[in-house]
């Protein structure tokens, strides 16, 4: 009796239109709730961006920059003057 039922079920499945069969086979997408602590994920993304930033190299002479931006000159002068305190 089990074989008769299984063959009749197979026959019913074959009679269904193709669209319905594909709809039944496709997995249902479940909405995921937002993470409880999104800051943790943000830190991972920031670390990846920071690693890319570390590989950037700019070849501009320091003297040219100091002439164009006087604030940098003052900042560098303060760092050099306080060098012994920083190290």
N, CA, C and O atoms as a DFTB+ gen file, in Angstrom:
348 C
 N C O
     1  1       0.808      -1.194       0.000
     2  2       0.000       0.000       0.000
     3  2       0.856       1.265       0.000
     4  3       0.444       2.280      -0.561
     5  1       2.043       1.225       0.618
     6  2       2.880       2.414       0.665
     7  2       3.377       2.786      -0.718
     8  3       3.522       3.969      -1.027
     9  1       3.637       1.800      -1.550
    10  2       4.127       2.085      -2.897
    11  2       3.044       2.699      -3.755
    12  3       3.334       3.543      -4.603
    13  1       1.829       2.303      -3.557
    14  2       0.727       2.865      -4.331
    15  2       0.546       4.336      -3.972
    16  3       0.323       5.166      -4.853
    17  1       0.640       4.659      -2.695
    18  2       0.479       6.048      -2.281
    19  2       1.622       6.915      -2.808
    20  3       1.405       8.043      -3.249
    21  1       2.846       6.372      -2.755
    22  2       3.978       7.163      -3.206
    23  2       3.923       7.396      -4.709
    24  3       4.298       8.472      -5.176
    25  1       3.467       6.417      -5.469
    26  2       3.369       6.625      -6.913
    27  2       2.271       7.620      -7.240
    28  3       2.408       8.401      -8.181
    29  1       1.175       7.605      -6.475
    30  2       0.108       8.568      -6.750
    31  2       0.557       9.987      -6.377
    32  3       0.170      10.952      -7.037
    33  1       1.374      10.116      -5.318
    34  2       1.899      11.426      -4.950
    35  2       2.850      11.949      -6.022
    36  3       2.843      13.138      -6.340
    37  1       3.670      11.054      -6.576
    38  2       4.594      11.456      -7.641
    39  2       3.822      11.909      -8.867
    40  3       4.214      12.867      -9.532
    41  1       2.737      11.231      -9.167
    42  2       1.927      11.598     -10.321
    43  2       1.319      12.983     -10.117
    44  3       1.237      13.773     -11.058
    45  1       0.889      13.281      -8.882
    46  2       0.318      14.600      -8.605
    47  2       1.370      15.695      -8.760
    48  3       1.075      16.784      -9.252
    49  1       2.609      15.394      -8.333
    50  2       3.674      16.382      -8.451
    51  2       4.013      16.656      -9.910
    52  3       4.337      17.786     -10.276
    53  1       3.937      15.621     -10.743
    54  2       4.239      15.803     -12.160
    55  2       3.155      16.608     -12.859
    56  3       3.427      17.281     -13.853
    57  1       1.926      16.546     -12.349
    58  2       0.824      17.257     -12.982
    59  2       0.842      18.759     -12.682
    60  3       0.198      19.530     -13.394
    61  1       1.565      19.188     -11.646
    62  2       1.605      20.604     -11.283
    63  2       2.327      21.407     -12.364
    64  3       3.254      20.897     -12.994
    65  1       1.918      22.643     -12.584
    66  2       2.630      23.497     -13.546
    67  2       4.064      23.768     -13.073
    68  3       4.383      23.656     -11.889
    69  1       4.894      24.122     -14.021
    70  2       6.309      24.339     -13.732
    71  2       6.505      25.506     -12.770
    72  3       7.377      25.434     -11.904
    73  1       5.746      26.551     -12.888
    74  2       5.874      27.725     -12.031
    75  2       5.637      27.400     -10.567
    76  3       6.352      27.891      -9.693
    77  1       4.629      26.569     -10.298
    78  2       4.350      26.194      -8.913
    79  2       5.467      25.331      -8.352
    80  3       5.837      25.473      -7.187
    81  1       6.002      24.443      -9.168
    82  2       7.071      23.561      -8.701
    83  2       8.314      24.377      -8.351
    84  3       8.985      24.086      -7.361
    85  1       8.623      25.390      -9.152
    86  2       9.780      26.229      -8.861
    87  2       9.545      27.076      -7.616
    88  3      10.469      27.321      -6.841
    89  1       8.312      27.518      -7.431
    90  2       8.004      28.330      -6.259
    91  2       8.158      27.517      -4.980
    92  3       8.608      28.041      -3.961
    93  1       7.791      26.249      -5.028
    94  2       7.915      25.400      -3.844
    95  2       9.375      25.099      -3.530
    96  3       9.731      24.963      -2.360
    97  1      10.223      24.992      -4.538
    98  2      11.614      24.620      -4.330
    99  2      12.470      25.799      -3.860
   100  3      13.481      25.585      -3.191
   101  1      12.096      27.019      -4.187
   102  2      12.930      28.163      -3.817
   103  2      12.895      28.362      -2.300
   104  3      11.825      28.303      -1.694
   105  1      14.051      28.596      -1.686
   106  2      14.085      28.779      -0.234
   107  2      13.469      30.122       0.147
   108  3      13.603      31.111      -0.573
   109  1      12.806      30.136       1.269
   110  2      12.183      31.364       1.736
   111  2      13.227      32.207       2.454
   112  3      13.973      31.709       3.299
   113  1      13.270      33.472       2.111
   114  2      14.210      34.383       2.746
   115  2      13.618      34.873       4.061
   116  3      12.501      35.389       4.104
   117  1      14.379      34.702       5.117
   118  2      13.930      35.118       6.437
   119  2      14.610      36.441       6.767
   120  3      15.826      36.577       6.630
   121  1      13.823      37.404       7.197
   122  2      14.379      38.712       7.551
   123  2      15.217      38.564       8.813
   124  3      14.747      38.047       9.826
   125  1      16.463      39.024       8.741
   126  2      17.360      38.943       9.891
   127  2      17.214      40.200      10.728
   128  3      17.177      41.304      10.186
   129  1      17.132      40.049      12.029
   130  2      17.066      41.245      12.875
   131  2      18.410      41.951      12.884
   132  3      19.437      41.323      12.630
   133  1      18.421      43.241      13.171
   134  2      19.704      43.963      13.210
   135  2      20.569      43.426      14.349
   136  3      20.045      42.918      15.340
   137  1      21.882      43.535      14.213
   138  2      22.761      43.033      15.273
   139  2      22.547      43.825      16.564
   140  3      22.251      45.020      16.519
   141  1      22.695      43.165      17.707
   142  2      22.442      43.856      18.969
   143  2      23.445      44.968      19.268
   144  3      23.093      45.959      19.907
   145  1      24.682      44.815      18.817
   146  2      25.704      45.826      19.059
   147  2      26.362      46.188      17.727
   148  3      27.409      45.630      17.399
   149  1      25.775      47.112      16.945
   150  2      26.338      47.437      15.635
   151  2      27.702      48.109      15.710
   152  3      28.429      48.136      14.717
   153  1      28.062      48.654      16.875
   154  2      29.368      49.297      17.011
   155  2      30.479      48.277      16.794
   156  3      31.533      48.609      16.252
   157  1      30.248      47.051      17.213
   158  2      31.261      46.014      17.068
   159  2      31.557      45.750      15.591
   160  3      32.713      45.566      15.211
   161  1      30.524      45.732      14.768
   162  2      30.713      45.519      13.337
   163  2      31.343      46.744      12.684
   164  3      32.143      46.610      11.759
   165  1      30.988      47.935      13.158
   166  2      31.561      49.162      12.606
   167  2      33.060      49.200      12.843
   168  3      33.809      49.661      11.982
   169  1      33.506      48.727      13.991
   170  2      34.929      48.730      14.310
   171  2      35.693      47.836      13.332
   172  3      36.814      48.165      12.943
   173  1      35.104      46.720      12.934
   174  2      35.763      45.834      11.970
   175  2      35.922      46.526      10.616
   176  3      36.966      46.414       9.974
   177  1      34.878      47.242      10.189
   178  2      34.960      47.955       8.912
   179  2      35.985      49.078       8.986
   180  3      36.724      49.314       8.030
   181  1      36.031      49.769      10.118
   182  2      37.000      50.850      10.275
   183  2      38.426      50.317      10.264
   184  3      39.320      50.949       9.700
   185  1      38.645      49.169      10.878
   186  2      39.984      48.577      10.880
   187  2      40.427      48.225       9.466
   188  3      41.593      48.413       9.120
   189  1      39.508      47.716       8.644
   190  2      39.846      47.382       7.262
   191  2      40.218      48.644       6.487
   192  3      41.176      48.635       5.715
   193  1      39.475      49.721       6.683
   194  2      39.784      50.981       6.001
   195  2      41.113      51.541       6.498
   196  3      41.877      52.101       5.712
   197  1      41.395      51.399       7.778
   198  2      42.651      51.897       8.338
   199  2      43.841      51.139       7.765
   200  3      44.894      51.729       7.522
   201  1      43.683      49.833       7.547
   202  2      44.775      49.048       6.960
   203  2      45.076      49.524       5.543
   204  3      46.238      49.590       5.141
   205  1      44.024      49.859       4.781
   206  2      44.242      50.395       3.442
   207  2      44.960      51.742       3.525
   208  3      45.838      52.036       2.714
   209  1      44.587      52.542       4.495
   210  2      45.197      53.856       4.678
   211  2      46.678      53.738       5.002
   212  3      47.464      54.597       4.602
   213  1      47.072      52.698       5.715
   214  2      48.474      52.519       6.074
   215  2      49.360      52.295       4.852
   216  3      50.542      52.639       4.873
   217  1      48.798      51.719       3.784
   218  2      49.591      51.420       2.596
   219  2      49.734      52.611       1.652
   220  3      50.498      52.543       0.689
   221  1      49.018      53.690       1.910
   222  2      49.093      54.864       1.040
   223  2      50.419      55.579       1.281
   224  3      50.821      55.819       2.420
   225  1      51.076      55.907       0.190
   226  2      52.336      56.640       0.275
   227  2      52.231      57.890      -0.592
   228  3      51.814      57.831      -1.748
   229  1      52.615      59.008      -0.015
   230  2      52.609      60.270      -0.747
   231  2      54.035      60.784      -0.771
   232  3      54.665      60.932       0.276
   233  1      54.538      61.052      -1.946
   234  2      55.913      61.517      -2.105
   235  2      55.931      63.010      -2.411
   236  3      56.124      63.416      -3.557
   237  1      55.726      63.827      -1.372
   238  2      55.783      65.280      -1.495
   239  2      56.831      65.762      -0.501
   240  3      56.777      65.396       0.673
   241  1      57.762      66.558      -0.939
   242  2      58.770      67.060      -0.002
   243  2      58.127      67.851       1.138
   244  3      57.177      68.605       0.925
   245  1      58.650      67.673       2.331
   246  2      58.105      68.330       3.517
   247  2      58.215      69.848       3.425
   248  3      57.330      70.565       3.891
   249  1      59.283      70.332       2.833
   250  2      59.486      71.782       2.727
   251  2      58.386      72.415       1.882
   252  3      57.898      73.493       2.220
   253  1      57.988      71.765       0.789
   254  2      56.923      72.307      -0.058
   255  2      55.606      72.404       0.709
   256  3      54.876      73.386       0.581
   257  1      55.315      71.396       1.492
   258  2      54.070      71.409       2.265
   259  2      54.108      72.509       3.312
   260  3      53.115      73.206       3.520
   261  1      55.242      72.667       3.966
   262  2      55.347      73.690       5.007
   263  2      55.215      75.096       4.433
   264  3      54.709      75.993       5.108
   265  1      55.666      75.300       3.190
   266  2      55.524      76.611       2.548
   267  2      54.067      76.882       2.184
   268  3      53.608      78.021       2.282
   269  1      53.340      75.857       1.767
   270  2      51.957      76.044       1.344
   271  2      50.992      76.143       2.522
   272  3      50.003      76.874       2.462
   273  1      51.280      75.410       3.585
   274  2      50.369      75.389       4.729
   275  2      51.138      75.817       5.974
   276  3      51.811      74.991       6.590
   277  1      51.052      77.077       6.352
   278  2      51.831      77.561       7.497
   279  2      51.425      76.927       8.830
   280  3      52.246      76.853       9.744
   281  1      50.194      76.476       8.958
   282  2      49.777      75.830      10.203
   283  2      50.591      74.566      10.458
   284  3      50.927      74.252      11.600
   285  1      50.903      73.852       9.391
   286  2      51.718      72.646       9.551
   287  2      53.111      73.001      10.053
   288  3      53.690      72.274      10.860
   289  1      53.646      74.120       9.576
   290  2      54.982      74.535      10.012
   291  2      54.985      74.788      11.514
   292  3      55.908      74.370      12.214
   293  1      53.968      75.463      12.005
   294  2      53.890      75.726      13.440
   295  2      53.738      74.418      14.208
   296  3      54.356      74.233      15.256
   297  1      52.926      73.526      13.694
   298  2      52.700      72.237      14.351
   299  2      53.991      71.423      14.404
   300  3      54.328      70.864      15.448
   301  1      54.705      71.354      13.302
   302  2      55.974      70.610      13.256
   303  2      56.993      71.261      14.191
   304  3      57.732      70.563      14.886
   305  1      57.035      72.582      14.210
   306  2      57.970      73.292      15.087
   307  2      57.676      72.971      16.552
   308  3      58.600      72.768      17.340
   309  1      56.391      72.924      16.920
   310  2      56.019      72.574      18.294
   311  2      56.421      71.141      18.630
   312  3      56.876      70.869      19.741
   313  1      56.260      70.242      17.693
   314  2      56.642      68.844      17.940
   315  2      58.146      68.735      18.141
   316  3      58.605      68.056      19.060
   317  1      58.910      69.398      17.287
   318  2      60.371      69.331      17.395
   319  2      60.837      69.976      18.699
   320  3      61.755      69.470      19.344
   321  1      60.216      71.085      19.091
   322  2      60.606      71.769      20.324
   323  2      60.315      70.911      21.552
   324  3      61.060      70.965      22.531
   325  1      59.256      70.129      21.515
   326  2      58.866      69.296      22.654
   327  2      59.276      67.837      22.465
   328  3      58.692      66.942      23.077
   329  1      60.258      67.601      21.636
   330  2      60.650      66.234      21.301
   331  2      61.071      65.454      22.536
   332  3      60.726      64.282      22.681
   333  1      61.806      66.090      23.414
   334  2      62.298      65.382      24.593
   335  2      61.154      64.988      25.517
   336  3      61.247      63.972      26.206
   337  1      60.084      65.763      25.546
   338  2      58.946      65.425      26.407
   339  2      58.107      64.296      25.819
   340  3      57.504      63.526      26.567
   341  1      58.059      64.183      24.494
   342  2      57.243      63.150      23.862
   343  2      57.880      61.770      23.949
   344  3      57.165      60.770      24.015
   345  1      59.202      61.694      23.952
   346  2      59.853      60.384      23.949
   347  2      60.293      59.931      25.304
   348  3      60.854      58.843      25.439
